Amino acid sequence: MNAYANAPASPTRVDQDMLERAISYLCALLDGHAGGVEITGIDDTGVVDVAFTRACEACPNLPMTFVSTVRNTLLEVPGVTDVRSSNVHASAPVLNRIARALGAKPVTPVNPAD
């Protein structure tokens, strides 16, 4: 299944070829754990929204996978400025503690109060 196929077209300068390769790489990794990820949107500023599927939806390690693997990989794509997921139910401070512990990039809070 190509998780990138249903993503809306992006008016940004996100490198679409590299984004497709990155999401394919992530899908292969997560498939090894019966999980999945797909792009659900890209906004004008390069923020990519992802949804986790299959086993990832109920995984207690989802925040760690999001911060250390999915987010870090997608942020390497030229034009991607941030990565978000409505599946991740953790505050920005919690995600930043995870990022620091795992050597990942810090998370930008969606809400400045976070």
PDB file of N, CA, C and O in Angstrom, residues 5-83:
ATOM      1  N   ALA A   5       0.037   8.002  -1.593  1.00  0.00           N
ATOM      2  CA  ALA A   5      -0.845   8.204  -2.738  1.00  0.00           C
ATOM      3  C   ALA A   5      -2.035   9.101  -2.441  1.00  0.00           C
ATOM      4  O   ALA A   5      -2.491   9.835  -3.304  1.00  0.00           O
ATOM      5  N   ASN A   6      -2.568   9.076  -1.234  1.00  0.00           N
ATOM      6  CA  ASN A   6      -3.768   9.847  -0.914  1.00  0.00           C
ATOM      7  C   ASN A   6      -3.472  11.227  -0.356  1.00  0.00           C
ATOM      8  O   ASN A   6      -4.385  11.956   0.003  1.00  0.00           O
ATOM      9  N   ALA A   7      -2.214  11.603  -0.257  1.00  0.00           N
ATOM     10  CA  ALA A   7      -1.868  12.909   0.300  1.00  0.00           C
ATOM     11  C   ALA A   7      -2.282  14.012  -0.661  1.00  0.00           C
ATOM     12  O   ALA A   7      -2.100  13.901  -1.865  1.00  0.00           O
ATOM     13  N   PRO A   8      -2.857  15.095  -0.126  1.00  0.00           N
ATOM     14  CA  PRO A   8      -3.222  16.214  -0.984  1.00  0.00           C
ATOM     15  C   PRO A   8      -1.975  16.866  -1.581  1.00  0.00           C
ATOM     16  O   PRO A   8      -0.900  16.807  -0.997  1.00  0.00           O
ATOM     17  N   ALA A   9      -2.152  17.457  -2.742  1.00  0.00           N
ATOM     18  CA  ALA A   9      -1.037  18.161  -3.375  1.00  0.00           C
ATOM     19  C   ALA A   9      -0.618  19.336  -2.496  1.00  0.00           C
ATOM     20  O   ALA A   9      -1.453  19.976  -1.875  1.00  0.00           O
ATOM     21  N   SER A  10       0.670  19.596  -2.465  1.00  0.00           N
ATOM     22  CA  SER A  10       1.198  20.657  -1.612  1.00  0.00           C
ATOM     23  C   SER A  10       1.617  21.859  -2.441  1.00  0.00           C
ATOM     24  O   SER A  10       2.330  21.712  -3.423  1.00  0.00           O
ATOM     25  N   PRO A  11       1.189  23.071  -2.043  1.00  0.00           N
ATOM     26  CA  PRO A  11       1.628  24.266  -2.747  1.00  0.00           C
ATOM     27  C   PRO A  11       3.001  24.748  -2.274  1.00  0.00           C
ATOM     28  O   PRO A  11       3.479  25.764  -2.720  1.00  0.00           O
ATOM     29  N   THR A  12       3.631  24.016  -1.357  1.00  0.00           N
ATOM     30  CA  THR A  12       4.931  24.415  -0.821  1.00  0.00           C
ATOM     31  C   THR A  12       6.043  23.877  -1.696  1.00  0.00           C
ATOM     32  O   THR A  12       5.811  23.186  -2.679  1.00  0.00           O
ATOM     33  N   ARG A  13       7.253  24.140  -1.254  1.00  0.00           N
ATOM     34  CA  ARG A  13       8.423  23.640  -1.969  1.00  0.00           C
ATOM     35  C   ARG A  13       8.955  22.366  -1.339  1.00  0.00           C
ATOM     36  O   ARG A  13      10.143  22.110  -1.361  1.00  0.00           O
ATOM     37  N   VAL A  14       8.083  21.580  -0.747  1.00  0.00           N
ATOM     38  CA  VAL A  14       8.485  20.295  -0.187  1.00  0.00           C
ATOM     39  C   VAL A  14       8.921  19.411  -1.350  1.00  0.00           C
ATOM     40  O   VAL A  14       8.227  19.306  -2.361  1.00  0.00           O
ATOM     41  N   ASP A  15      10.080  18.793  -1.213  1.00  0.00           N
ATOM     42  CA  ASP A  15      10.587  17.890  -2.243  1.00  0.00           C
ATOM     43  C   ASP A  15       9.721  16.636  -2.242  1.00  0.00           C
ATOM     44  O   ASP A  15       9.864  15.764  -1.388  1.00  0.00           O
ATOM     45  N   GLN A  16       8.813  16.562  -3.188  1.00  0.00           N
ATOM     46  CA  GLN A  16       7.826  15.481  -3.235  1.00  0.00           C
ATOM     47  C   GLN A  16       8.468  14.110  -3.434  1.00  0.00           C
ATOM     48  O   GLN A  16       8.021  13.127  -2.851  1.00  0.00           O
ATOM     49  N   ASP A  17       9.519  14.039  -4.251  1.00  0.00           N
ATOM     50  CA  ASP A  17      10.192  12.765  -4.487  1.00  0.00           C
ATOM     51  C   ASP A  17      10.846  12.253  -3.204  1.00  0.00           C
ATOM     52  O   ASP A  17      10.701  11.083  -2.843  1.00  0.00           O
ATOM     53  N   MET A  18      11.540  13.147  -2.504  1.00  0.00           N
ATOM     54  CA  MET A  18      12.177  12.731  -1.252  1.00  0.00           C
ATOM     55  C   MET A  18      11.137  12.410  -0.185  1.00  0.00           C
ATOM     56  O   MET A  18      11.338  11.504   0.619  1.00  0.00           O
ATOM     57  N   LEU A  19      10.023  13.134  -0.187  1.00  0.00           N
ATOM     58  CA  LEU A  19       8.952  12.852   0.769  1.00  0.00           C
ATOM     59  C   LEU A  19       8.368  11.463   0.515  1.00  0.00           C
ATOM     60  O   LEU A  19       8.144  10.695   1.446  1.00  0.00           O
ATOM     61  N   GLU A  20       8.179  11.131  -0.746  1.00  0.00           N
ATOM     62  CA  GLU A  20       7.660   9.804  -1.085  1.00  0.00           C
ATOM     63  C   GLU A  20       8.640   8.710  -0.657  1.00  0.00           C
ATOM     64  O   GLU A  20       8.233   7.690  -0.097  1.00  0.00           O
ATOM     65  N   ARG A  21       9.929   8.931  -0.883  1.00  0.00           N
ATOM     66  CA  ARG A  21      10.928   7.948  -0.459  1.00  0.00           C
ATOM     67  C   ARG A  21      10.972   7.816   1.064  1.00  0.00           C
ATOM     68  O   ARG A  21      11.098   6.709   1.600  1.00  0.00           O
ATOM     69  N   ALA A  22      10.858   8.940   1.767  1.00  0.00           N
ATOM     70  CA  ALA A  22      10.887   8.911   3.236  1.00  0.00           C
ATOM     71  C   ALA A  22       9.685   8.165   3.790  1.00  0.00           C
ATOM     72  O   ALA A  22       9.823   7.346   4.705  1.00  0.00           O
ATOM     73  N   ILE A  23       8.499   8.405   3.242  1.00  0.00           N
ATOM     74  CA  ILE A  23       7.307   7.742   3.766  1.00  0.00           C
ATOM     75  C   ILE A  23       7.343   6.252   3.418  1.00  0.00           C
ATOM     76  O   ILE A  23       6.914   5.417   4.222  1.00  0.00           O
ATOM     77  N   SER A  24       7.896   5.902   2.279  1.00  0.00           N
ATOM     78  CA  SER A  24       8.046   4.483   1.923  1.00  0.00           C
ATOM     79  C   SER A  24       8.985   3.777   2.892  1.00  0.00           C
ATOM     80  O   SER A  24       8.728   2.652   3.331  1.00  0.00           O
ATOM     81  N   TYR A  25      10.075   4.430   3.234  1.00  0.00           N
ATOM     82  CA  TYR A  25      11.026   3.907   4.214  1.00  0.00           C
ATOM     83  C   TYR A  25      10.343   3.704   5.563  1.00  0.00           C
ATOM     84  O   TYR A  25      10.475   2.653   6.195  1.00  0.00           O
ATOM     85  N   LEU A  26       9.598   4.709   6.013  1.00  0.00           N
ATOM     86  CA  LEU A  26       8.900   4.612   7.297  1.00  0.00           C
ATOM     87  C   LEU A  26       7.845   3.516   7.285  1.00  0.00           C
ATOM     88  O   LEU A  26       7.695   2.787   8.270  1.00  0.00           O
ATOM     89  N   CYS A  27       7.123   3.394   6.189  1.00  0.00           N
ATOM     90  CA  CYS A  27       6.106   2.338   6.086  1.00  0.00           C
ATOM     91  C   CYS A  27       6.748   0.959   6.209  1.00  0.00           C
ATOM     92  O   CYS A  27       6.205   0.081   6.880  1.00  0.00           O
ATOM     93  N   ALA A  28       7.900   0.787   5.587  1.00  0.00           N
ATOM     94  CA  ALA A  28       8.594  -0.500   5.676  1.00  0.00           C
ATOM     95  C   ALA A  28       9.030  -0.781   7.113  1.00  0.00           C
ATOM     96  O   ALA A  28       8.897  -1.913   7.600  1.00  0.00           O
ATOM     97  N   LEU A  29       9.548   0.225   7.794  1.00  0.00           N
ATOM     98  CA  LEU A  29       9.953   0.046   9.197  1.00  0.00           C
ATOM     99  C   LEU A  29       8.762  -0.328  10.078  1.00  0.00           C
ATOM    100  O   LEU A  29       8.827  -1.270  10.865  1.00  0.00           O
ATOM    101  N   LEU A  30       7.694   0.445   9.965  1.00  0.00           N
ATOM    102  CA  LEU A  30       6.525   0.226  10.822  1.00  0.00           C
ATOM    103  C   LEU A  30       5.796  -1.060  10.476  1.00  0.00           C
ATOM    104  O   LEU A  30       5.188  -1.685  11.349  1.00  0.00           O
ATOM    105  N   ASP A  31       5.866  -1.464   9.217  1.00  0.00           N
ATOM    106  CA  ASP A  31       5.221  -2.716   8.806  1.00  0.00           C
ATOM    107  C   ASP A  31       5.830  -3.912   9.532  1.00  0.00           C
ATOM    108  O   ASP A  31       5.147  -4.894   9.789  1.00  0.00           O
ATOM    109  N   GLY A  32       7.090  -3.805   9.904  1.00  0.00           N
ATOM    110  CA  GLY A  32       7.746  -4.869  10.659  1.00  0.00           C
ATOM    111  C   GLY A  32       7.127  -5.079  12.032  1.00  0.00           C
ATOM    112  O   GLY A  32       7.343  -6.102  12.674  1.00  0.00           O
ATOM    113  N   HIS A  33       6.345  -4.109  12.482  1.00  0.00           N
ATOM    114  CA  HIS A  33       5.645  -4.197  13.767  1.00  0.00           C
ATOM    115  C   HIS A  33       4.140  -4.194  13.559  1.00  0.00           C
ATOM    116  O   HIS A  33       3.392  -3.866  14.484  1.00  0.00           O
ATOM    117  N   ALA A  34       3.701  -4.487  12.339  1.00  0.00           N
ATOM    118  CA  ALA A  34       2.280  -4.515  11.948  1.00  0.00           C
ATOM    119  C   ALA A  34       1.633  -3.134  12.037  1.00  0.00           C
ATOM    120  O   ALA A  34       0.434  -3.010  12.213  1.00  0.00           O
ATOM    121  N   GLY A  35       2.437  -2.085  11.909  1.00  0.00           N
ATOM    122  CA  GLY A  35       1.911  -0.727  11.960  1.00  0.00           C
ATOM    123  C   GLY A  35       2.045  -0.038  10.626  1.00  0.00           C
ATOM    124  O   GLY A  35       2.498  -0.624   9.639  1.00  0.00           O
ATOM    125  N   GLY A  36       1.642   1.208  10.593  1.00  0.00           N
ATOM    126  CA  GLY A  36       1.737   1.974   9.366  1.00  0.00           C
ATOM    127  C   GLY A  36       1.613   3.461   9.633  1.00  0.00           C
ATOM    128  O   GLY A  36       1.193   3.885  10.712  1.00  0.00           O
ATOM    129  N   VAL A  37       1.969   4.257   8.634  1.00  0.00           N
ATOM    130  CA  VAL A  37       1.862   5.707   8.701  1.00  0.00           C
ATOM    131  C   VAL A  37       1.522   6.210   7.310  1.00  0.00           C
ATOM    132  O   VAL A  37       1.946   5.629   6.309  1.00  0.00           O
ATOM    133  N   GLU A  38       0.712   7.259   7.262  1.00  0.00           N
ATOM    134  CA  GLU A  38       0.396   7.866   5.974  1.00  0.00           C
ATOM    135  C   GLU A  38       0.321   9.380   6.133  1.00  0.00           C
ATOM    136  O   GLU A  38       0.033   9.887   7.218  1.00  0.00           O
ATOM    137  N   ILE A  39       0.596  10.076   5.052  1.00  0.00           N
ATOM    138  CA  ILE A  39       0.508  11.528   5.049  1.00  0.00           C
ATOM    139  C   ILE A  39      -0.943  11.900   4.821  1.00  0.00           C
ATOM    140  O   ILE A  39      -1.574  11.420   3.880  1.00  0.00           O
ATOM    141  N   THR A  40      -1.471  12.754   5.692  1.00  0.00           N
ATOM    142  CA  THR A  40      -2.862  13.180   5.547  1.00  0.00           C
ATOM    143  C   THR A  40      -2.976  14.628   5.097  1.00  0.00           C
ATOM    144  O   THR A  40      -4.074  15.072   4.741  1.00  0.00           O
ATOM    145  N   GLY A  41      -1.877  15.351   5.114  1.00  0.00           N
ATOM    146  CA  GLY A  41      -1.924  16.730   4.653  1.00  0.00           C
ATOM    147  C   GLY A  41      -0.575  17.402   4.711  1.00  0.00           C
ATOM    148  O   GLY A  41       0.309  16.982   5.449  1.00  0.00           O
ATOM    149  N   ILE A  42      -0.445  18.435   3.886  1.00  0.00           N
ATOM    150  CA  ILE A  42       0.750  19.282   3.879  1.00  0.00           C
ATOM    151  C   ILE A  42       0.243  20.705   3.721  1.00  0.00           C
ATOM    152  O   ILE A  42      -0.473  20.999   2.765  1.00  0.00           O
ATOM    153  N   ASP A  43       0.592  21.591   4.658  1.00  0.00           N
ATOM    154  CA  ASP A  43       0.084  22.959   4.541  1.00  0.00           C
ATOM    155  C   ASP A  43       1.055  23.856   3.781  1.00  0.00           C
ATOM    156  O   ASP A  43       2.125  23.420   3.352  1.00  0.00           O
ATOM    157  N   ASP A  44       0.664  25.099   3.608  1.00  0.00           N
ATOM    158  CA  ASP A  44       1.454  26.061   2.825  1.00  0.00           C
ATOM    159  C   ASP A  44       2.823  26.363   3.412  1.00  0.00           C
ATOM    160  O   ASP A  44       3.690  26.865   2.714  1.00  0.00           O
ATOM    161  N   THR A  45       3.000  26.083   4.700  1.00  0.00           N
ATOM    162  CA  THR A  45       4.279  26.396   5.346  1.00  0.00           C
ATOM    163  C   THR A  45       5.207  25.194   5.441  1.00  0.00           C
ATOM    164  O   THR A  45       6.274  25.288   6.033  1.00  0.00           O
ATOM    165  N   GLY A  46       4.786  24.049   4.904  1.00  0.00           N
ATOM    166  CA  GLY A  46       5.622  22.852   4.940  1.00  0.00           C
ATOM    167  C   GLY A  46       5.369  21.943   6.125  1.00  0.00           C
ATOM    168  O   GLY A  46       6.141  21.017   6.367  1.00  0.00           O
ATOM    169  N   VAL A  47       4.289  22.187   6.865  1.00  0.00           N
ATOM    170  CA  VAL A  47       3.932  21.312   7.981  1.00  0.00           C
ATOM    171  C   VAL A  47       3.221  20.084   7.413  1.00  0.00           C
ATOM    172  O   VAL A  47       2.237  20.202   6.684  1.00  0.00           O
ATOM    173  N   VAL A  48       3.743  18.911   7.754  1.00  0.00           N
ATOM    174  CA  VAL A  48       3.188  17.644   7.269  1.00  0.00           C
ATOM    175  C   VAL A  48       2.388  17.000   8.397  1.00  0.00           C
ATOM    176  O   VAL A  48       2.871  16.871   9.515  1.00  0.00           O
ATOM    177  N   ASP A  49       1.149  16.627   8.086  1.00  0.00           N
ATOM    178  CA  ASP A  49       0.309  15.892   9.035  1.00  0.00           C
ATOM    179  C   ASP A  49       0.348  14.427   8.648  1.00  0.00           C
ATOM    180  O   ASP A  49       0.216  14.088   7.465  1.00  0.00           O
ATOM    181  N   VAL A  50       0.552  13.567   9.663  1.00  0.00           N
ATOM    182  CA  VAL A  50       0.566  12.130   9.419  1.00  0.00           C
ATOM    183  C   VAL A  50      -0.451  11.440  10.310  1.00  0.00           C
ATOM    184  O   VAL A  50      -0.802  11.943  11.375  1.00  0.00           O
ATOM    185  N   ALA A  51      -0.919  10.300   9.844  1.00  0.00           N
ATOM    186  CA  ALA A  51      -1.808   9.451  10.641  1.00  0.00           C
ATOM    187  C   ALA A  51      -1.151   8.088  10.769  1.00  0.00           C
ATOM    188  O   ALA A  51      -0.598   7.559   9.800  1.00  0.00           O
ATOM    189  N   PHE A  52      -1.198   7.553  11.966  1.00  0.00           N
ATOM    190  CA  PHE A  52      -0.681   6.211  12.206  1.00  0.00           C
ATOM    191  C   PHE A  52      -1.816   5.221  12.030  1.00  0.00           C
ATOM    192  O   PHE A  52      -2.966   5.504  12.391  1.00  0.00           O
ATOM    193  N   THR A  53      -1.502   4.068  11.465  1.00  0.00           N
ATOM    194  CA  THR A  53      -2.526   3.076  11.150  1.00  0.00           C
ATOM    195  C   THR A  53      -2.158   1.721  11.742  1.00  0.00           C
ATOM    196  O   THR A  53      -1.051   1.522  12.256  1.00  0.00           O
ATOM    197  N   ARG A  54      -3.135   0.831  11.669  1.00  0.00           N
ATOM    198  CA  ARG A  54      -2.985  -0.550  12.105  1.00  0.00           C
ATOM    199  C   ARG A  54      -2.504  -0.620  13.556  1.00  0.00           C
ATOM    200  O   ARG A  54      -3.064   0.045  14.420  1.00  0.00           O
ATOM    201  N   ALA A  55      -1.499  -1.407  13.861  1.00  0.00           N
ATOM    202  CA  ALA A  55      -1.073  -1.612  15.248  1.00  0.00           C
ATOM    203  C   ALA A  55      -0.565  -0.330  15.904  1.00  0.00           C
ATOM    204  O   ALA A  55      -0.642  -0.189  17.117  1.00  0.00           O
ATOM    205  N   CYS A  56      -0.078   0.613  15.110  1.00  0.00           N
ATOM    206  CA  CYS A  56       0.429   1.874  15.677  1.00  0.00           C
ATOM    207  C   CYS A  56      -0.666   2.650  16.407  1.00  0.00           C
ATOM    208  O   CYS A  56      -0.375   3.390  17.346  1.00  0.00           O
ATOM    209  N   GLU A  57      -1.910   2.484  15.986  1.00  0.00           N
ATOM    210  CA  GLU A  57      -3.001   3.243  16.594  1.00  0.00           C
ATOM    211  C   GLU A  57      -3.148   2.975  18.089  1.00  0.00           C
ATOM    212  O   GLU A  57      -3.573   3.846  18.830  1.00  0.00           O
ATOM    213  N   ALA A  58      -2.818   1.768  18.536  1.00  0.00           N
ATOM    214  CA  ALA A  58      -2.979   1.410  19.947  1.00  0.00           C
ATOM    215  C   ALA A  58      -1.645   1.187  20.660  1.00  0.00           C
ATOM    216  O   ALA A  58      -1.631   0.727  21.792  1.00  0.00           O
ATOM    217  N   CYS A  59      -0.557   1.537  20.021  1.00  0.00           N
ATOM    218  CA  CYS A  59       0.757   1.256  20.596  1.00  0.00           C
ATOM    219  C   CYS A  59       1.116   2.249  21.697  1.00  0.00           C
ATOM    220  O   CYS A  59       1.055   3.464  21.487  1.00  0.00           O
ATOM    221  N   PRO A  60       1.516   1.757  22.859  1.00  0.00           N
ATOM    222  CA  PRO A  60       1.905   2.666  23.937  1.00  0.00           C
ATOM    223  C   PRO A  60       3.219   3.404  23.650  1.00  0.00           C
ATOM    224  O   PRO A  60       3.519   4.403  24.294  1.00  0.00           O
ATOM    225  N   ASN A  61       3.991   2.930  22.678  1.00  0.00           N
ATOM    226  CA  ASN A  61       5.254   3.581  22.320  1.00  0.00           C
ATOM    227  C   ASN A  61       5.112   4.579  21.177  1.00  0.00           C
ATOM    228  O   ASN A  61       6.116   5.072  20.661  1.00  0.00           O
ATOM    229  N   LEU A  62       3.885   4.886  20.799  1.00  0.00           N
ATOM    230  CA  LEU A  62       3.657   5.781  19.667  1.00  0.00           C
ATOM    231  C   LEU A  62       4.358   7.134  19.814  1.00  0.00           C
ATOM    232  O   LEU A  62       4.994   7.594  18.860  1.00  0.00           O
ATOM    233  N   PRO A  63       4.308   7.796  20.983  1.00  0.00           N
ATOM    234  CA  PRO A  63       5.027   9.075  21.077  1.00  0.00           C
ATOM    235  C   PRO A  63       6.529   8.947  20.790  1.00  0.00           C
ATOM    236  O   PRO A  63       7.122   9.815  20.144  1.00  0.00           O
ATOM    237  N   MET A  64       7.141   7.862  21.233  1.00  0.00           N
ATOM    238  CA  MET A  64       8.575   7.666  20.974  1.00  0.00           C
ATOM    239  C   MET A  64       8.826   7.416  19.491  1.00  0.00           C
ATOM    240  O   MET A  64       9.774   7.953  18.916  1.00  0.00           O
ATOM    241  N   THR A  65       7.994   6.605  18.870  1.00  0.00           N
ATOM    242  CA  THR A  65       8.142   6.339  17.436  1.00  0.00           C
ATOM    243  C   THR A  65       7.940   7.617  16.634  1.00  0.00           C
ATOM    244  O   THR A  65       8.676   7.897  15.692  1.00  0.00           O
ATOM    245  N   PHE A  66       6.944   8.394  17.023  1.00  0.00           N
ATOM    246  CA  PHE A  66       6.676   9.650  16.325  1.00  0.00           C
ATOM    247  C   PHE A  66       7.876  10.590  16.408  1.00  0.00           C
ATOM    248  O   PHE A  66       8.369  11.073  15.390  1.00  0.00           O
ATOM    249  N   VAL A  67       8.369  10.825  17.615  1.00  0.00           N
ATOM    250  CA  VAL A  67       9.452  11.798  17.810  1.00  0.00           C
ATOM    251  C   VAL A  67      10.767  11.306  17.222  1.00  0.00           C
ATOM    252  O   VAL A  67      11.443  12.032  16.491  1.00  0.00           O
ATOM    253  N   SER A  68      11.151  10.084  17.528  1.00  0.00           N
ATOM    254  CA  SER A  68      12.493   9.632  17.166  1.00  0.00           C
ATOM    255  C   SER A  68      12.624   9.114  15.746  1.00  0.00           C
ATOM    256  O   SER A  68      13.692   9.218  15.159  1.00  0.00           O
ATOM    257  N   THR A  69      11.571   8.570  15.205  1.00  0.00           N
ATOM    258  CA  THR A  69      11.678   7.930  13.897  1.00  0.00           C
ATOM    259  C   THR A  69      10.923   8.694  12.817  1.00  0.00           C
ATOM    260  O   THR A  69      11.519   9.165  11.848  1.00  0.00           O
ATOM    261  N   VAL A  70       9.630   8.829  12.976  1.00  0.00           N
ATOM    262  CA  VAL A  70       8.808   9.435  11.921  1.00  0.00           C
ATOM    263  C   VAL A  70       9.128  10.918  11.752  1.00  0.00           C
ATOM    264  O   VAL A  70       9.450  11.372  10.654  1.00  0.00           O
ATOM    265  N   ARG A  71       9.064  11.657  12.825  1.00  0.00           N
ATOM    266  CA  ARG A  71       9.292  13.104  12.745  1.00  0.00           C
ATOM    267  C   ARG A  71      10.715  13.417  12.282  1.00  0.00           C
ATOM    268  O   ARG A  71      10.917  14.238  11.389  1.00  0.00           O
ATOM    269  N   ASN A  72      11.701  12.762  12.875  1.00  0.00           N
ATOM    270  CA  ASN A  72      13.092  13.019  12.480  1.00  0.00           C
ATOM    271  C   ASN A  72      13.331  12.707  11.005  1.00  0.00           C
ATOM    272  O   ASN A  72      14.015  13.455  10.307  1.00  0.00           O
ATOM    273  N   THR A  73      12.778  11.605  10.525  1.00  0.00           N
ATOM    274  CA  THR A  73      12.967  11.233   9.116  1.00  0.00           C
ATOM    275  C   THR A  73      12.321  12.249   8.187  1.00  0.00           C
ATOM    276  O   THR A  73      12.935  12.698   7.211  1.00  0.00           O
ATOM    277  N   LEU A  74      11.089  12.647   8.490  1.00  0.00           N
ATOM    278  CA  LEU A  74      10.390  13.579   7.599  1.00  0.00           C
ATOM    279  C   LEU A  74      10.990  14.986   7.657  1.00  0.00           C
ATOM    280  O   LEU A  74      10.964  15.708   6.655  1.00  0.00           O
ATOM    281  N   LEU A  75      11.547  15.377   8.786  1.00  0.00           N
ATOM    282  CA  LEU A  75      12.181  16.693   8.872  1.00  0.00           C
ATOM    283  C   LEU A  75      13.454  16.778   8.038  1.00  0.00           C
ATOM    284  O   LEU A  75      13.937  17.880   7.755  1.00  0.00           O
ATOM    285  N   GLU A  76      13.994  15.656   7.620  1.00  0.00           N
ATOM    286  CA  GLU A  76      15.163  15.643   6.742  1.00  0.00           C
ATOM    287  C   GLU A  76      14.798  15.957   5.295  1.00  0.00           C
ATOM    288  O   GLU A  76      15.667  16.246   4.474  1.00  0.00           O
ATOM    289  N   VAL A  77      13.513  15.908   4.970  1.00  0.00           N
ATOM    290  CA  VAL A  77      13.054  16.188   3.609  1.00  0.00           C
ATOM    291  C   VAL A  77      13.078  17.704   3.387  1.00  0.00           C
ATOM    292  O   VAL A  77      12.480  18.447   4.166  1.00  0.00           O
ATOM    293  N   PRO A  78      13.751  18.171   2.339  1.00  0.00           N
ATOM    294  CA  PRO A  78      13.777  19.611   2.067  1.00  0.00           C
ATOM    295  C   PRO A  78      12.361  20.181   1.926  1.00  0.00           C
ATOM    296  O   PRO A  78      11.521  19.622   1.225  1.00  0.00           O
ATOM    297  N   GLY A  79      12.105  21.261   2.643  1.00  0.00           N
ATOM    298  CA  GLY A  79      10.811  21.929   2.591  1.00  0.00           C
ATOM    299  C   GLY A  79       9.875  21.569   3.732  1.00  0.00           C
ATOM    300  O   GLY A  79       8.945  22.301   4.028  1.00  0.00           O
ATOM    301  N   VAL A  80      10.124  20.435   4.404  1.00  0.00           N
ATOM    302  CA  VAL A  80       9.289  20.053   5.546  1.00  0.00           C
ATOM    303  C   VAL A  80       9.767  20.858   6.753  1.00  0.00           C
ATOM    304  O   VAL A  80      10.931  20.793   7.129  1.00  0.00           O
ATOM    305  N   THR A  81       8.843  21.621   7.342  1.00  0.00           N
ATOM    306  CA  THR A  81       9.192  22.489   8.461  1.00  0.00           C
ATOM    307  C   THR A  81       8.775  21.905   9.809  1.00  0.00           C
ATOM    308  O   THR A  81       9.343  22.256  10.840  1.00  0.00           O
ATOM    309  N   ASP A  82       7.765  21.048   9.812  1.00  0.00           N
ATOM    310  CA  ASP A  82       7.313  20.405  11.044  1.00  0.00           C
ATOM    311  C   ASP A  82       6.473  19.200  10.670  1.00  0.00           C
ATOM    312  O   ASP A  82       6.009  19.081   9.533  1.00  0.00           O
ATOM    313  N   VAL A  83       6.286  18.312  11.634  1.00  0.00           N
ATOM    314  CA  VAL A  83       5.480  17.114  11.436  1.00  0.00           C
ATOM    315  C   VAL A  83       4.545  17.003  12.631  1.00  0.00           C
ATOM    316  O   VAL A  83       4.981  17.146  13.772  1.00  0.00           O
TER     317      VAL A  83
END
